[in-house]
Amino acid sequence: MLSAPGPEPILQPPSTRETCLLRCEHLDARLFIAVLGRRYPADTVATPGQRARVAAQGLPGVPVLSEATALWVHTGLRPPWLAVLDGTGGLPRYPRGSWGPGSPRRSFRSSDLTTIEGVRCCTLARTAVDAARLAPPATAVTAVLAARRADTPRWEMYLALSHCHGDSSRGTARARELIESVWNLG
């Protein structure tokens, strides 16, 4: 007697055809997460390592994830865009724009970078500090609260803030006030 093969678990992003066949309006939001135009099963992007691999997938060279993407990698908050640094030739430089128009170009110290599952990424402290300095207010507060929930020490936030000087110093007063406000909540 012939029988059909049993179901196999989805371990990678389903193809466009598969997603069209599996559409269920009410379940899609629970089962899949849209990341950079592709839909991934939620349980395959549940950890920082999984999210880092997904974000770096298909990028040339040795990318460094930053800003909104680094925030998503560390916390699981959805990235509105991909912010990537070109990691070739020493410390990476960030292209203009991610947290808002006219963001200054800046370099990162090695202490502001971490490696997650082989992918270089800004630390949560540096990501939260950059959001506190440059992002729209709601994103800034969300990022600093996420750092606080992740038990990032206040001194680490201030250390990352101290690395923002010269052209990268825009918004440091706002960031300092936001960090103080969040850490003084209790």
PDB file of C-alpha atoms in Angstrom, residues 76-164:
ATOM      1  CA  GLY A  76      13.097  41.162  18.605  1.00  0.00           C
ATOM      2  CA  LEU A  77      11.509  44.537  17.851  1.00  0.00           C
ATOM      3  CA  ARG A  78      10.700  44.655  14.140  1.00  0.00           C
ATOM      4  CA  PRO A  79      13.198  46.424  11.893  1.00  0.00           C
ATOM      5  CA  PRO A  80      11.639  49.097   9.689  1.00  0.00           C
ATOM      6  CA  TRP A  81      14.717  48.944   7.420  1.00  0.00           C
ATOM      7  CA  LEU A  82      18.104  47.335   7.261  1.00  0.00           C
ATOM      8  CA  ALA A  83      20.997  49.375   8.617  1.00  0.00           C
ATOM      9  CA  VAL A  84      24.314  47.836   7.667  1.00  0.00           C
ATOM     10  CA  LEU A  85      27.867  49.048   7.882  1.00  0.00           C
ATOM     11  CA  ASP A  86      30.586  48.098   5.447  1.00  0.00           C
ATOM     12  CA  GLY A  87      32.998  46.258   7.714  1.00  0.00           C
ATOM     13  CA  THR A  88      35.945  46.311   5.327  1.00  0.00           C
ATOM     14  CA  GLY A  89      39.070  48.292   6.034  1.00  0.00           C
ATOM     15  CA  GLY A  90      39.257  48.830   9.775  1.00  0.00           C
ATOM     16  CA  LEU A  91      36.457  50.366  11.786  1.00  0.00           C
ATOM     17  CA  PRO A  92      33.256  50.576   9.780  1.00  0.00           C
ATOM     18  CA  ARG A  93      31.667  53.826   8.705  1.00  0.00           C
ATOM     19  CA  TYR A  94      27.910  54.207   8.683  1.00  0.00           C
ATOM     20  CA  PRO A  95      26.177  55.580   5.581  1.00  0.00           C
ATOM     21  CA  ARG A  96      23.897  58.566   6.123  1.00  0.00           C
ATOM     22  CA  GLY A  97      20.340  58.303   7.143  1.00  0.00           C
ATOM     23  CA  SER A  98      18.974  55.374   9.068  1.00  0.00           C
ATOM     24  CA  TRP A  99      17.582  56.960  12.236  1.00  0.00           C
ATOM     25  CA  GLY A 100      16.570  59.957  10.192  1.00  0.00           C
ATOM     26  CA  PRO A 101      17.610  62.212   7.338  1.00  0.00           C
ATOM     27  CA  GLY A 102      21.008  63.786   7.740  1.00  0.00           C
ATOM     28  CA  SER A 103      22.408  61.414  10.354  1.00  0.00           C
ATOM     29  CA  PRO A 104      26.122  62.128  10.555  1.00  0.00           C
ATOM     30  CA  ARG A 105      28.657  59.581   9.401  1.00  0.00           C
ATOM     31  CA  ARG A 106      30.337  58.003  12.380  1.00  0.00           C
ATOM     32  CA  SER A 107      32.788  55.312  13.281  1.00  0.00           C
ATOM     33  CA  PHE A 108      32.429  52.760  16.041  1.00  0.00           C
ATOM     34  CA  ARG A 109      35.002  51.640  18.548  1.00  0.00           C
ATOM     35  CA  SER A 110      35.580  47.925  18.874  1.00  0.00           C
ATOM     36  CA  SER A 111      33.945  48.065  22.328  1.00  0.00           C
ATOM     37  CA  ASP A 112      30.724  49.213  20.603  1.00  0.00           C
ATOM     38  CA  LEU A 113      30.621  46.050  18.495  1.00  0.00           C
ATOM     39  CA  THR A 114      29.782  42.463  19.364  1.00  0.00           C
ATOM     40  CA  THR A 115      29.621  39.226  17.409  1.00  0.00           C
ATOM     41  CA  ILE A 116      26.409  37.206  17.498  1.00  0.00           C
ATOM     42  CA  GLU A 117      26.498  33.822  15.759  1.00  0.00           C
ATOM     43  CA  GLY A 118      29.340  35.032  13.542  1.00  0.00           C
ATOM     44  CA  VAL A 119      27.635  38.310  12.567  1.00  0.00           C
ATOM     45  CA  ARG A 120      29.105  41.627  13.705  1.00  0.00           C
ATOM     46  CA  CYS A 121      26.539  43.883  15.319  1.00  0.00           C
ATOM     47  CA  CYS A 122      26.504  47.056  17.409  1.00  0.00           C
ATOM     48  CA  THR A 123      26.035  46.337  21.104  1.00  0.00           C
ATOM     49  CA  LEU A 124      22.625  46.927  22.632  1.00  0.00           C
ATOM     50  CA  ALA A 125      24.047  49.826  24.653  1.00  0.00           C
ATOM     51  CA  ARG A 126      25.420  51.601  21.553  1.00  0.00           C
ATOM     52  CA  THR A 127      22.245  50.867  19.615  1.00  0.00           C
ATOM     53  CA  ALA A 128      20.080  52.316  22.398  1.00  0.00           C
ATOM     54  CA  VAL A 129      22.351  55.360  22.739  1.00  0.00           C
ATOM     55  CA  ASP A 130      22.196  56.044  18.989  1.00  0.00           C
ATOM     56  CA  ALA A 131      18.413  55.711  19.092  1.00  0.00           C
ATOM     57  CA  ALA A 132      18.238  58.025  22.106  1.00  0.00           C
ATOM     58  CA  ARG A 133      20.333  60.571  20.215  1.00  0.00           C
ATOM     59  CA  LEU A 134      18.889  60.384  16.714  1.00  0.00           C
ATOM     60  CA  ALA A 135      15.683  58.361  16.436  1.00  0.00           C
ATOM     61  CA  PRO A 136      12.141  59.697  16.632  1.00  0.00           C
ATOM     62  CA  PRO A 137      11.008  60.015  20.277  1.00  0.00           C
ATOM     63  CA  ALA A 138       8.915  56.818  20.422  1.00  0.00           C
ATOM     64  CA  THR A 139      11.761  54.739  18.974  1.00  0.00           C
ATOM     65  CA  ALA A 140      14.277  56.408  21.291  1.00  0.00           C
ATOM     66  CA  VAL A 141      12.256  55.586  24.406  1.00  0.00           C
ATOM     67  CA  THR A 142      11.559  52.036  23.189  1.00  0.00           C
ATOM     68  CA  ALA A 143      15.273  51.390  22.585  1.00  0.00           C
ATOM     69  CA  VAL A 144      16.393  52.732  25.969  1.00  0.00           C
ATOM     70  CA  LEU A 145      13.641  50.792  27.763  1.00  0.00           C
ATOM     71  CA  ALA A 146      14.731  47.640  25.888  1.00  0.00           C
ATOM     72  CA  ALA A 147      18.312  48.161  27.079  1.00  0.00           C
ATOM     73  CA  ARG A 148      17.068  48.632  30.632  1.00  0.00           C
ATOM     74  CA  ARG A 149      14.913  45.459  30.435  1.00  0.00           C
ATOM     75  CA  ALA A 150      17.961  43.559  29.166  1.00  0.00           C
ATOM     76  CA  ASP A 151      19.834  44.630  32.332  1.00  0.00           C
ATOM     77  CA  THR A 152      22.336  46.763  30.439  1.00  0.00           C
ATOM     78  CA  PRO A 153      24.232  48.652  33.158  1.00  0.00           C
ATOM     79  CA  ARG A 154      23.890  52.428  33.237  1.00  0.00           C
ATOM     80  CA  TRP A 155      27.683  52.793  33.079  1.00  0.00           C
ATOM     81  CA  GLU A 156      27.709  50.838  29.794  1.00  0.00           C
ATOM     82  CA  MET A 157      25.153  53.244  28.340  1.00  0.00           C
ATOM     83  CA  TYR A 158      27.281  56.213  29.403  1.00  0.00           C
ATOM     84  CA  LEU A 159      30.417  54.569  28.028  1.00  0.00           C
ATOM     85  CA  ALA A 160      28.719  54.158  24.634  1.00  0.00           C
ATOM     86  CA  LEU A 161      27.519  57.762  24.864  1.00  0.00           C
ATOM     87  CA  SER A 162      31.070  58.951  25.585  1.00  0.00           C
ATOM     88  CA  HIS A 163      32.151  57.479  22.239  1.00  0.00           C
ATOM     89  CA  CYS A 164      29.835  59.931  20.450  1.00  0.00           C
TER      90      CYS A 164
END
